[in-house]
Short mmCIF file of C-alpha atoms in Angstrom, two decimals:
data_model
loop_
_atom_site.label_atom_id
_atom_site.label_comp_id
_atom_site.label_asym_id
_atom_site.label_seq_id
_atom_site.Cartn_x
_atom_site.Cartn_y
_atom_site.Cartn_z
CA UNK A 91 -3.47 -21.46 -31.37
CA UNK A 92 -3.41 -18.05 -32.10
CA UNK A 93 -3.65 -15.51 -29.29
CA UNK A 94 -4.55 -11.76 -29.28
CA UNK A 95 -3.23 -9.77 -26.04
CA UNK A 96 -4.49 -6.47 -25.33
CA UNK A 97 -2.15 -4.53 -23.16
CA UNK A 98 1.72 -4.31 -23.32
CA UNK A 99 2.47 -3.50 -19.78
CA UNK A 100 4.08 -5.62 -17.24
CA UNK A 101 1.47 -8.26 -17.28
CA UNK A 102 0.85 -8.16 -21.07
CA UNK A 103 4.43 -8.40 -22.27
CA UNK A 104 4.97 -11.37 -19.57
CA UNK A 105 1.79 -13.33 -21.00
CA UNK A 106 2.95 -12.62 -24.55
CA UNK A 107 6.52 -13.98 -23.74
CA UNK A 108 4.83 -16.93 -22.05
CA UNK A 109 2.51 -17.78 -25.11
CA UNK A 110 5.27 -17.45 -27.50
CA UNK A 111 7.79 -19.46 -25.69
CA UNK A 112 4.96 -22.23 -25.78
CA UNK A 113 4.86 -22.09 -29.51
CA UNK A 114 1.64 -20.09 -29.92
CA UNK A 115 1.22 -17.33 -32.53
CA UNK A 116 0.89 -13.92 -30.52
CA UNK A 117 -0.77 -10.70 -31.78
CA UNK A 118 0.35 -7.78 -29.18
CA UNK A 119 -1.62 -4.47 -29.06
CA UNK A 120 -1.75 -1.57 -26.90
CA UNK A 121 -3.69 1.73 -26.78
CA UNK A 122 -0.17 3.28 -26.80
CA UNK A 123 1.72 1.77 -29.90
CA UNK A 124 4.98 2.70 -28.61
CA UNK A 125 4.34 0.32 -25.53
CA UNK A 126 4.33 -2.55 -27.83
CA UNK A 127 7.72 -1.68 -29.05
CA UNK A 128 8.97 -1.42 -25.59
CA UNK A 129 7.39 -4.79 -24.63
CA UNK A 130 8.93 -6.42 -27.71
CA UNK A 131 12.41 -5.17 -26.63
CA UNK A 132 12.07 -6.24 -22.87
CA UNK A 133 10.73 -9.71 -24.06
CA UNK A 134 13.90 -9.97 -26.38
CA UNK A 135 16.13 -9.19 -23.50
CA UNK A 136 14.71 -11.57 -21.08
CA UNK A 137 14.94 -14.13 -23.74
CA UNK A 138 18.68 -13.24 -24.56
CA UNK A 139 19.41 -13.35 -20.70
CA UNK A 140 17.89 -16.79 -20.53
CA UNK A 141 20.16 -17.92 -23.28
CA UNK A 142 23.16 -16.49 -21.44
CA UNK A 143 22.44 -18.26 -18.32
CA UNK A 144 21.82 -21.72 -20.20
CA UNK A 145 18.23 -21.73 -19.41
CA UNK A 146 17.15 -21.53 -23.27
CA UNK A 147 18.35 -22.40 -26.61
CA UNK A 148 19.23 -19.40 -28.75
CA UNK A 149 17.34 -20.64 -31.90
CA UNK A 150 14.27 -21.29 -29.71
CA UNK A 151 14.52 -17.75 -28.22
CA UNK A 152 14.80 -16.26 -31.67
CA UNK A 153 11.78 -18.25 -32.88
CA UNK A 154 9.70 -17.27 -29.83
CA UNK A 155 10.43 -13.54 -30.28
CA UNK A 156 9.53 -13.70 -33.92
CA UNK A 157 6.04 -15.20 -33.04
CA UNK A 158 4.97 -12.22 -31.31
CA UNK A 159 3.73 -9.67 -34.01
CA UNK A 160 2.78 -6.06 -33.01
CA UNK A 161 -0.83 -5.27 -33.83
CA UNK A 162 -1.22 -1.43 -34.52
CA UNK A 163 -5.09 -1.50 -33.61
CA UNK A 164 -6.29 -3.58 -30.65
CA UNK A 165 -9.69 -3.91 -32.49
CA UNK A 166 -8.46 -5.00 -35.85
CA UNK A 167 -10.66 -7.81 -37.18
CA UNK A 168 -9.12 -10.92 -36.50
CA UNK A 169 -10.91 -14.01 -37.87
CA UNK A 170 -8.12 -16.39 -37.17
CA UNK A 171 -7.91 -15.50 -33.28
CA UNK A 172 -8.59 -18.32 -31.07
CA UNK A 173 -7.91 -16.74 -27.61
CA UNK A 174 -8.50 -12.89 -26.73
CA UNK A 175 -6.57 -12.10 -23.47
CA UNK A 176 -7.19 -8.71 -22.08
CA UNK A 177 -4.59 -7.35 -19.82
CA UNK A 178 -4.99 -3.73 -19.38
CA UNK A 179 -4.96 -1.77 -16.20
CA UNK A 180 -7.36 -2.99 -13.22
CA UNK A 181 -10.28 -0.57 -14.22
CA UNK A 182 -13.81 -2.07 -14.67
CA UNK A 183 -15.32 0.42 -17.14
CA UNK A 184 -12.11 0.38 -19.13
CA UNK A 185 -11.89 -3.61 -19.42
CA UNK A 186 -15.69 -3.53 -19.97
CA UNK A 187 -15.66 -1.22 -22.77
CA UNK A 188 -12.74 -2.93 -24.41
CA UNK A 189 -13.97 -6.35 -24.24
CA UNK A 190 -17.42 -5.02 -25.78
CA UNK A 191 -15.75 -3.32 -28.75
CA UNK A 192 -13.55 -6.39 -29.48
CA UNK A 193 -16.68 -8.73 -29.38
CA UNK A 194 -17.81 -6.90 -32.49
CA UNK A 195 -14.74 -7.48 -34.44
CA UNK A 196 -13.64 -11.18 -33.33
CA UNK A 197 -15.49 -14.11 -34.58
CA UNK A 198 -18.05 -15.94 -32.16
CA UNK A 199 -15.64 -18.67 -31.85
CA UNK A 200 -12.87 -16.90 -30.30
CA UNK A 201 -12.92 -17.29 -26.32
CA UNK A 202 -12.39 -14.19 -24.23
CA UNK A 203 -10.20 -14.01 -21.07
CA UNK A 204 -9.65 -11.15 -18.78
CA UNK A 205 -6.27 -10.93 -16.66
CA UNK A 206 -8.21 -9.36 -13.75
CA UNK A 207 -6.99 -10.01 -10.20
CA UNK A 208 -9.98 -8.52 -8.36
CA UNK A 209 -12.93 -7.77 -10.76
CA UNK A 210 -15.97 -9.70 -10.95
CA UNK A 211 -15.75 -11.73 -14.16
CA UNK A 212 -19.49 -12.25 -14.16
CA UNK A 213 -19.93 -8.43 -14.03
CA UNK A 214 -17.49 -7.89 -16.79
CA UNK A 215 -19.33 -10.64 -18.85
CA UNK A 216 -22.81 -9.10 -18.47
CA UNK A 217 -21.55 -6.08 -20.58
CA UNK A 218 -21.12 -8.78 -23.67
CA UNK A 219 -23.60 -9.63 -25.96
CA UNK A 220 -22.46 -13.39 -25.30
CA UNK A 221 -21.54 -13.29 -21.64
CA UNK A 222 -20.81 -17.01 -22.08
CA UNK A 223 -17.68 -16.84 -23.85
CA UNK A 224 -15.66 -14.79 -21.09
CA UNK A 225 -13.57 -16.35 -18.26
CA UNK A 226 -10.85 -15.06 -16.05
CA UNK A 227 -7.52 -16.11 -16.68
CA UNK A 228 -5.23 -14.32 -13.86
CA UNK A 229 -1.63 -14.57 -14.31
CA UNK A 230 0.94 -13.76 -11.45
CA UNK A 231 4.16 -11.32 -12.08
CA UNK A 232 6.60 -12.27 -13.52
CA UNK A 233 4.41 -14.49 -15.74
CA UNK A 234 7.27 -16.76 -17.09
CA UNK A 235 8.48 -17.53 -13.71
CA UNK A 236 5.43 -17.74 -11.45
CA UNK A 237 4.04 -20.82 -12.75
CA UNK A 238 0.45 -20.52 -11.48
CA UNK A 239 -2.66 -19.22 -13.26
CA UNK A 240 -6.21 -18.98 -11.81
CA UNK A 241 -8.90 -19.99 -14.41
CA UNK A 242 -12.12 -18.07 -13.36
CA UNK A 243 -15.32 -19.03 -14.98
CA UNK A 244 -18.23 -16.48 -14.58
CA UNK A 245 -21.87 -17.35 -13.70
CA UNK A 246 -22.56 -17.58 -17.33
CA UNK A 247 -19.14 -19.02 -18.75
CA UNK A 248 -19.59 -21.85 -21.02
CA UNK A 249 -19.10 -25.10 -19.45
CA UNK A 250 -16.10 -26.18 -21.89
CA UNK A 251 -14.09 -22.97 -21.47
CA UNK A 252 -12.50 -23.51 -18.02
CA UNK A 253 -11.13 -26.86 -19.12
CA UNK A 254 -9.91 -25.57 -22.32
CA UNK A 255 -8.10 -22.54 -20.59
CA UNK A 256 -6.69 -25.00 -17.99
CA UNK A 257 -5.38 -27.35 -20.39
CA UNK A 258 -3.68 -24.71 -22.52
CA UNK A 259 -1.86 -23.46 -19.08
CA UNK A 260 -0.99 -26.82 -18.09
CA UNK A 261 0.57 -27.61 -21.42
CA UNK A 262 3.04 -24.76 -20.87
CA UNK A 263 4.31 -26.33 -17.71
CA UNK A 264 2.40 -23.66 -15.44
CA UNK A 265 -0.08 -24.93 -12.83
CA UNK A 266 -3.67 -23.99 -13.54
CA UNK A 267 -6.33 -23.75 -10.70
CA UNK A 268 -10.01 -23.43 -11.32
CA UNK A 269 -11.61 -20.78 -8.90
CA UNK A 270 -15.09 -19.39 -8.21
CA UNK A 271 -15.81 -16.05 -9.22
CA UNK A 272 -15.55 -14.43 -5.56
CA UNK A 273 -13.89 -11.57 -4.06
CA UNK A 274 -10.02 -12.00 -4.41
CA UNK A 275 -10.40 -15.52 -6.22
CA UNK A 276 -7.96 -17.86 -4.46
CA UNK A 277 -4.31 -16.65 -3.99
CA UNK A 278 -5.63 -13.01 -2.89
CA UNK A 279 -8.10 -14.58 -0.62
CA UNK A 280 -6.07 -17.10 1.05
CA UNK A 281 -3.11 -14.51 1.41
CA UNK A 282 -5.49 -12.51 3.96
CA UNK A 283 -4.68 -14.71 6.73
CA UNK A 284 -1.08 -13.95 7.20
CA UNK A 285 -1.22 -10.04 6.67
CA UNK A 286 -4.43 -9.60 8.55
CA UNK A 287 -3.27 -11.49 11.63
CA UNK A 288 0.26 -9.99 11.45
CA UNK A 289 -1.46 -6.40 11.60
CA UNK A 290 -3.69 -7.59 14.49
CA UNK A 291 -0.57 -8.60 16.38
CA UNK A 292 1.08 -5.32 15.65
CA UNK A 293 -2.15 -3.58 16.97
CA UNK A 294 -2.03 -5.31 20.21
CA UNK A 295 1.72 -4.72 20.71
CA UNK A 296 2.62 -8.37 20.90
CA UNK A 297 5.90 -7.43 18.91
CA UNK A 298 7.46 -5.11 16.46
CA UNK A 299 7.39 -5.79 12.66
CA UNK A 300 11.14 -7.00 12.70
CA UNK A 301 10.44 -9.42 15.71
CA UNK A 302 7.31 -10.97 13.93
CA UNK A 303 8.98 -11.09 10.53
CA UNK A 304 11.93 -12.99 12.07
CA UNK A 305 9.26 -15.33 13.81
CA UNK A 306 7.38 -15.86 10.62
CA UNK A 307 10.66 -16.97 8.82
CA UNK A 308 12.37 -19.01 11.51
CA UNK A 309 9.55 -20.60 13.00
CA UNK A 310 6.88 -20.96 10.35
CA UNK A 311 9.41 -21.20 7.57
CA UNK A 312 8.18 -18.59 5.44
CA UNK A 313 10.44 -16.77 2.41
CA UNK A 314 9.47 -13.47 3.92
CA UNK A 315 7.75 -12.08 6.91
CA UNK A 316 4.44 -10.32 6.44
CA UNK A 317 5.81 -6.67 6.82
CA UNK A 318 8.64 -7.45 4.63
CA UNK A 319 6.23 -8.72 2.30
CA UNK A 320 3.72 -5.56 2.63
CA UNK A 321 6.71 -3.35 2.08
CA UNK A 322 7.80 -5.05 -1.14
CA UNK A 323 4.03 -5.27 -2.69
CA UNK A 324 3.12 -1.80 -1.51
CA UNK A 325 0.81 -1.03 1.45
CA UNK A 326 -1.64 0.66 -0.73
CA UNK A 327 -1.99 -2.28 -2.81
CA UNK A 328 -2.30 -4.57 0.26
CA UNK A 329 -4.88 -2.60 1.98
CA UNK A 330 -7.04 -2.31 -1.15
CA UNK A 331 -6.96 -6.16 -1.37
CA UNK A 332 -7.65 -6.52 2.28
CA UNK A 333 -10.56 -3.95 2.27
CA UNK A 334 -11.92 -5.44 -0.96
CA UNK A 335 -12.01 -8.94 0.02
CA UNK A 336 -13.51 -8.19 3.52
CA UNK A 337 -16.19 -5.94 2.00
CA UNK A 338 -16.88 -8.59 -0.82
CA UNK A 339 -17.59 -11.30 2.15
CA UNK A 340 -19.77 -8.88 3.70
CA UNK A 341 -17.43 -8.27 6.69
CA UNK A 342 -16.43 -11.46 7.64
CA UNK A 343 -14.72 -11.14 10.93
CA UNK A 344 -12.31 -13.87 9.76
CA UNK A 345 -11.05 -11.30 7.18
CA UNK A 346 -11.11 -8.05 8.95
CA UNK A 347 -8.48 -5.43 8.27
CA UNK A 348 -6.43 -3.62 10.66
CA UNK A 349 -7.29 0.17 11.78
CA UNK A 350 -3.52 0.72 11.22
CA UNK A 351 -3.39 0.74 7.50
CA UNK A 352 -5.56 3.88 6.42
CA UNK A 353 -3.27 6.16 8.26
CA UNK A 354 0.02 4.77 6.97
CA UNK A 355 -1.39 4.72 3.47
CA UNK A 356 -2.54 8.44 3.69
CA UNK A 357 0.98 9.36 5.19
CA UNK A 358 2.78 7.77 2.17
CA UNK A 359 4.42 4.83 4.46
CA UNK A 360 3.84 2.46 1.40
CA UNK A 361 7.10 0.50 1.43
CA UNK A 362 10.12 0.03 -0.89
CA UNK A 363 8.35 2.52 -3.64
CA UNK A 364 8.27 5.27 -1.38
CA UNK A 365 11.36 4.49 0.51
CA UNK A 366 9.78 3.96 3.97
CA UNK A 367 6.93 1.60 5.01
CA UNK A 368 7.38 -0.82 8.30
CA UNK A 369 10.99 -0.50 7.42
CA UNK A 370 13.29 2.45 6.41
CA UNK A 371 14.26 1.66 2.68
CA UNK A 372 16.23 4.77 1.98
CA UNK A 373 19.66 3.88 0.61
CA UNK A 374 19.25 0.27 1.93
CA UNK A 375 18.51 -3.10 0.67
CA UNK A 376 15.00 -2.77 2.25
CA UNK A 377 15.26 -6.20 4.02
CA UNK A 378 13.84 -5.90 7.44
CA UNK A 379 16.46 -8.66 8.55
CA UNK A 380 16.74 -10.80 11.50
CA UNK A 381 16.35 -8.58 14.75
CA UNK A 382 19.56 -8.45 16.38
CA UNK A 383 19.87 -10.57 19.55
CA UNK A 384 20.24 -8.57 22.72
CA UNK A 385 23.44 -9.14 24.63
CA UNK A 386 23.06 -11.93 27.04
CA UNK A 387 24.37 -10.14 30.18
CA UNK A 388 22.15 -11.91 32.51
CA UNK A 389 23.13 -14.75 35.12
CA UNK A 390 23.80 -17.74 32.78
CA UNK A 391 24.10 -19.98 35.69
CA UNK A 392 20.61 -20.19 36.83
CA UNK A 393 18.51 -23.29 36.45
CA UNK A 394 15.74 -23.72 34.20
CA UNK A 395 12.19 -25.87 35.10
CA UNK A 396 10.32 -27.10 32.29
CA UNK A 397 6.59 -26.89 33.05
CA UNK A 398 5.21 -29.35 30.48
CA UNK A 399 5.71 -32.28 28.37
CA UNK A 400 5.79 -30.09 25.30
CA UNK A 401 8.79 -28.17 26.52
CA UNK A 402 10.69 -31.35 27.21
CA UNK A 403 12.37 -31.37 23.97
CA UNK A 404 14.65 -28.42 25.28
CA UNK A 405 15.85 -30.62 27.97
CA UNK A 406 18.78 -31.92 26.15
CA UNK A 407 19.68 -28.40 24.69
CA UNK A 408 19.67 -26.92 28.24
CA UNK A 409 21.82 -29.76 29.37
CA UNK A 410 22.75 -29.43 33.25
CA UNK A 411 20.63 -26.10 33.45
CA UNK A 412 17.50 -28.02 33.27
CA UNK A 413 16.01 -28.89 36.80
CA UNK A 414 14.53 -32.28 37.63
CA UNK A 415 11.71 -32.75 39.84
CA UNK A 416 8.05 -32.06 39.88
CA UNK A 417 8.34 -28.50 41.24
CA UNK A 418 10.72 -25.77 40.36
CA UNK A 419 13.36 -24.60 42.89
CA UNK A 420 13.21 -21.16 44.43
CA UNK A 421 15.37 -19.31 41.87
CA UNK A 422 14.62 -21.54 38.59
CA UNK A 423 13.44 -19.70 35.62
CA UNK A 424 10.25 -21.55 34.71
CA UNK A 425 9.31 -22.09 30.98
CA UNK A 426 5.60 -23.08 30.48
CA UNK A 427 4.50 -24.10 26.95
CA UNK A 428 1.27 -22.82 25.88
CA UNK A 429 -1.19 -23.91 22.91
CA UNK A 430 -3.71 -21.18 22.38
CA UNK A 431 -3.58 -20.26 26.26
CA UNK A 432 -1.96 -16.94 27.75
CA UNK A 433 0.78 -17.45 30.24
CA UNK A 434 -1.20 -15.39 32.43
CA UNK A 435 -4.05 -18.03 32.64
CA UNK A 436 -1.28 -20.86 33.02
CA UNK A 437 0.18 -19.16 35.94
CA UNK A 438 -3.25 -18.72 37.80
CA UNK A 439 -4.39 -22.10 37.06
CA UNK A 440 -1.13 -23.72 38.38
CA UNK A 441 -0.39 -21.19 41.17
CA UNK A 442 3.17 -20.54 39.76
CA UNK A 443 5.44 -17.73 41.06
CA UNK A 444 4.30 -14.98 38.40
CA UNK A 445 7.50 -13.18 38.31
CA UNK A 446 9.70 -16.15 37.13
CA UNK A 447 7.43 -17.44 34.42
CA UNK A 448 7.96 -17.23 30.86
CA UNK A 449 5.76 -18.89 28.19
CA UNK A 450 7.62 -20.96 25.37
CA UNK A 451 5.87 -21.64 22.14
CA UNK A 452 6.01 -25.41 21.20
CA UNK A 453 6.21 -24.53 17.68
CA UNK A 454 9.38 -22.80 17.99
CA UNK A 455 11.26 -25.81 19.72
CA UNK A 456 13.87 -27.18 17.24
CA UNK A 457 13.50 -24.13 14.87
CA UNK A 458 16.15 -21.52 14.45
CA UNK A 459 14.41 -19.12 16.75
CA UNK A 460 12.97 -20.10 20.19
CA UNK A 461 10.04 -17.88 21.16
CA UNK A 462 9.42 -16.82 24.75
CA UNK A 463 6.50 -15.01 26.16
CA UNK A 464 6.69 -12.44 29.15
CA UNK A 465 3.73 -10.90 31.09
CA UNK A 466 3.37 -7.80 32.92
CA UNK A 467 4.54 -9.60 36.04
CA UNK A 468 7.70 -11.00 34.52
CA UNK A 469 10.77 -9.94 36.45
CA UNK A 470 13.11 -8.04 33.84
CA UNK A 471 16.11 -9.75 35.43
CA UNK A 472 14.59 -13.16 35.15
CA UNK A 473 14.06 -12.46 31.38
CA UNK A 474 17.76 -11.27 30.95
CA UNK A 475 18.92 -14.44 32.78
CA UNK A 476 16.77 -16.57 30.69
CA UNK A 477 18.33 -15.02 27.42
CA UNK A 478 21.74 -15.60 29.02
CA UNK A 479 21.07 -19.34 29.65
CA UNK A 480 19.74 -19.71 26.21
CA UNK A 481 22.74 -18.14 24.86
CA UNK A 482 24.97 -20.34 26.51
CA UNK A 483 23.16 -23.19 25.01
CA UNK A 484 23.71 -21.63 21.41
CA UNK A 485 19.66 -20.78 21.03
CA UNK A 486 18.23 -17.70 19.35
CA UNK A 487 15.76 -16.13 21.22
CA UNK A 488 12.71 -13.76 20.62
CA UNK A 489 10.57 -12.30 23.16
CA UNK A 490 6.99 -11.23 22.83
CA UNK A 491 4.16 -9.77 24.79
CA UNK A 492 1.71 -12.41 26.54
CA UNK A 493 -0.93 -13.25 24.09
CA UNK A 494 -3.11 -16.28 23.60
CA UNK A 495 -1.05 -19.14 22.28
CA UNK A 496 1.88 -17.17 20.57
CA UNK A 497 2.51 -14.87 17.84
CA UNK A 498 3.61 -18.12 15.57
CA UNK A 499 0.47 -19.88 16.50
CA UNK A 500 -1.93 -17.19 15.83
CA UNK A 501 -0.55 -16.56 12.25
CA UNK A 502 -0.49 -20.23 11.50
CA UNK A 503 -4.05 -20.65 12.86
CA UNK A 504 -5.02 -17.58 10.53
CA UNK A 505 -3.31 -18.75 7.58
CA UNK A 506 -5.15 -22.31 7.92
CA UNK A 507 -8.58 -21.00 9.05
CA UNK A 508 -8.84 -18.66 6.10
CA UNK A 509 -7.87 -21.63 3.70
CA UNK A 510 -10.36 -23.92 5.41
CA UNK A 511 -13.09 -21.21 4.92
CA UNK A 512 -12.09 -21.08 1.16
CA UNK A 513 -12.63 -24.85 1.00
CA UNK A 514 -15.74 -24.80 2.68
CA UNK A 515 -17.23 -22.26 0.22
CA UNK A 516 -16.25 -24.52 -2.52
CA UNK A 517 -14.16 -21.59 -4.12
CA UNK A 518 -11.43 -24.08 -5.12
CA UNK A 519 -10.74 -27.77 -4.51
CA UNK A 520 -8.56 -28.67 -1.60
CA UNK A 521 -5.63 -29.67 -3.91
CA UNK A 522 -5.95 -26.41 -5.77
CA UNK A 523 -6.12 -24.33 -2.61
CA UNK A 524 -2.57 -26.02 -1.57
CA UNK A 525 -1.07 -25.78 -4.91
CA UNK A 526 -2.00 -22.14 -5.43
CA UNK A 527 -0.73 -21.19 -1.95
CA UNK A 528 2.66 -22.84 -2.14
CA UNK A 529 3.17 -21.43 -5.86
CA UNK A 530 1.61 -18.00 -5.55
CA UNK A 531 2.31 -17.14 -1.73
CA UNK A 532 5.56 -19.20 -1.25
CA UNK A 533 4.32 -20.94 1.70
CA UNK A 534 6.52 -24.05 2.70
CA UNK A 535 3.22 -26.34 2.91
CA UNK A 536 -0.19 -25.81 1.41
CA UNK A 537 -2.43 -24.42 4.32
CA UNK A 538 -4.54 -27.66 4.44
CA UNK A 539 -1.64 -29.93 4.14
CA UNK A 540 0.25 -27.50 6.86
CA UNK A 541 -2.89 -28.21 9.20
CA UNK A 542 -2.35 -31.86 8.84
CA UNK A 543 1.15 -31.86 9.84
CA UNK A 544 0.00 -30.07 12.98
CA UNK A 545 -3.00 -32.57 13.36
CA UNK A 546 -6.63 -31.63 13.04
CA UNK A 547 -7.43 -32.33 16.43
CA UNK A 548 -4.44 -30.21 17.88
CA UNK A 549 -5.23 -27.32 15.56
CA UNK A 550 -8.88 -27.45 16.65
CA UNK A 551 -7.85 -27.45 20.24
CA UNK A 552 -5.69 -24.17 19.33
CA UNK A 553 -8.56 -22.36 17.44
CA UNK A 554 -10.97 -23.33 20.17
CA UNK A 555 -8.69 -21.95 22.84
CA UNK A 556 -7.89 -18.53 20.76
CA UNK A 557 -11.59 -18.13 20.36
CA UNK A 558 -12.53 -18.69 24.07
CA UNK A 559 -9.62 -16.74 25.30
CA UNK A 560 -10.13 -13.69 23.17
CA UNK A 561 -13.74 -13.72 22.49
CA UNK A 562 -13.10 -12.62 18.99
CA UNK A 563 -15.17 -14.18 16.07
CA UNK A 564 -11.82 -14.16 13.84
CA UNK A 565 -10.66 -17.27 15.78
CA UNK A 566 -13.97 -19.15 15.59
CA UNK A 567 -13.15 -22.76 14.10
CA UNK A 568 -14.35 -23.57 10.87
CA UNK A 569 -16.95 -26.27 10.14
CA UNK A 570 -14.28 -27.66 7.68
CA UNK A 571 -11.86 -28.10 10.36
CA UNK A 572 -14.28 -29.27 13.02
CA UNK A 573 -16.05 -31.95 11.00
CA UNK A 574 -12.45 -33.53 9.82
CA UNK A 575 -11.14 -33.37 13.19
CA UNK A 576 -14.31 -35.06 14.55
CA UNK A 577 -14.30 -37.78 11.66
CA UNK A 578 -10.74 -38.37 11.64
CA UNK A 579 -10.36 -37.30 8.17
CA UNK A 580 -7.46 -35.16 6.61
CA UNK A 581 -8.23 -31.42 5.94
CA UNK A 582 -7.55 -32.27 2.27
CA UNK A 583 -10.50 -34.39 2.02
CA UNK A 584 -13.07 -33.11 -0.44
CA UNK A 585 -16.54 -32.26 0.88
CA UNK A 586 -18.15 -35.18 -0.95
CA UNK A 587 -17.04 -38.70 -2.17
CA UNK A 588 -16.43 -38.99 -5.55
CA UNK A 589 -19.16 -40.79 -7.67
#
């Protein structure tokens, strides 16, 4: 296949390398001819590095680089071009004008693709004489390593084009996911679940960014915490995506952005690229890191009473510090597991001594970080003693402010809820939602499969409790989750049976 790529920036040069390594003939052009030379030098360097690391054969690398031919004029005639990939900057008018110009010089059989991450493919296609020839082909940076591509047909895209593009992508070893032409497409939409909820937790003062990042990594198993990720991506970019997806879905409460971001963006607190974001990156590696564990200076001899079956796995860890019996002794630290409830509501319902009760998140039991929850009534000495007892047992602890469920539960519920909403809207298939989330977002499991690991019934109880406790429509259970819990079906079950 002969592929013409317009745009020799970060994305364009990555797409050129990907196509050339797959054996395709590539024409690379840019409005700035010198950018093409820079791109070829960069690709050559990347290929040489791959050879040095034993990931590529020297002859194959040389052949791949030779398949990329610089083109002086992006709008040069090209009767032999099978696929055009537009990869210029994310500006609607610039993309629309370029595509319309190229339509006049490339044959009708040439398939057009735009590497947009957020613009409507249907709107771009409307500026063409033949809107049926255009589809979205959204790559992720760095293209050769991020083995995921979103194939986005517009409303008028020819039926054969999505399959053709998906086949092209799959033949290179990348995963193609076919996505409806909706705000944020798939990955940027699903990714809102983590960031919006993390910012909501920060708004409410549940914990600081470093603590929330530690919980996200150690309890949920994410590669990066949400605030580390926003600092890496740039808060200006993240905020624009959050606002765009929220507005595009007509201000859906489930996607509601935070009031914290506009001021931070205005102040230039964008993350690594400005030296300061949620973390200070001046002269550092930029990692938030795991928050230091406070010195355990309390009374490590106190006993602990476990106030619920979901806390029982802690008994062997606590050893002789764990009390037996139906009621706590007068000095016992009381740990109550919560699932969508506040610790305050458990104290009131069970008439427990409010100064000695701490919540414990069942999700965190057995993870590298046990998450405890304190209320305004918690005796600070009890909290210090709990840290000391758990430190003696070799358990790292994070403490957050009382909230419905826990920080980890709310993050996970939001991740899964947004994914369920995507499935419910038929934006992508359940399999593609999960594949895109693991490949594009680095989640340990696809959100729908993750929900199955928790259990649909248990997850539904969590979301109903969150909704009832907070009254916030953000936590309203989706029809997708409710229906599958009622029918005893997996969350990965498509809407309609095949056939």
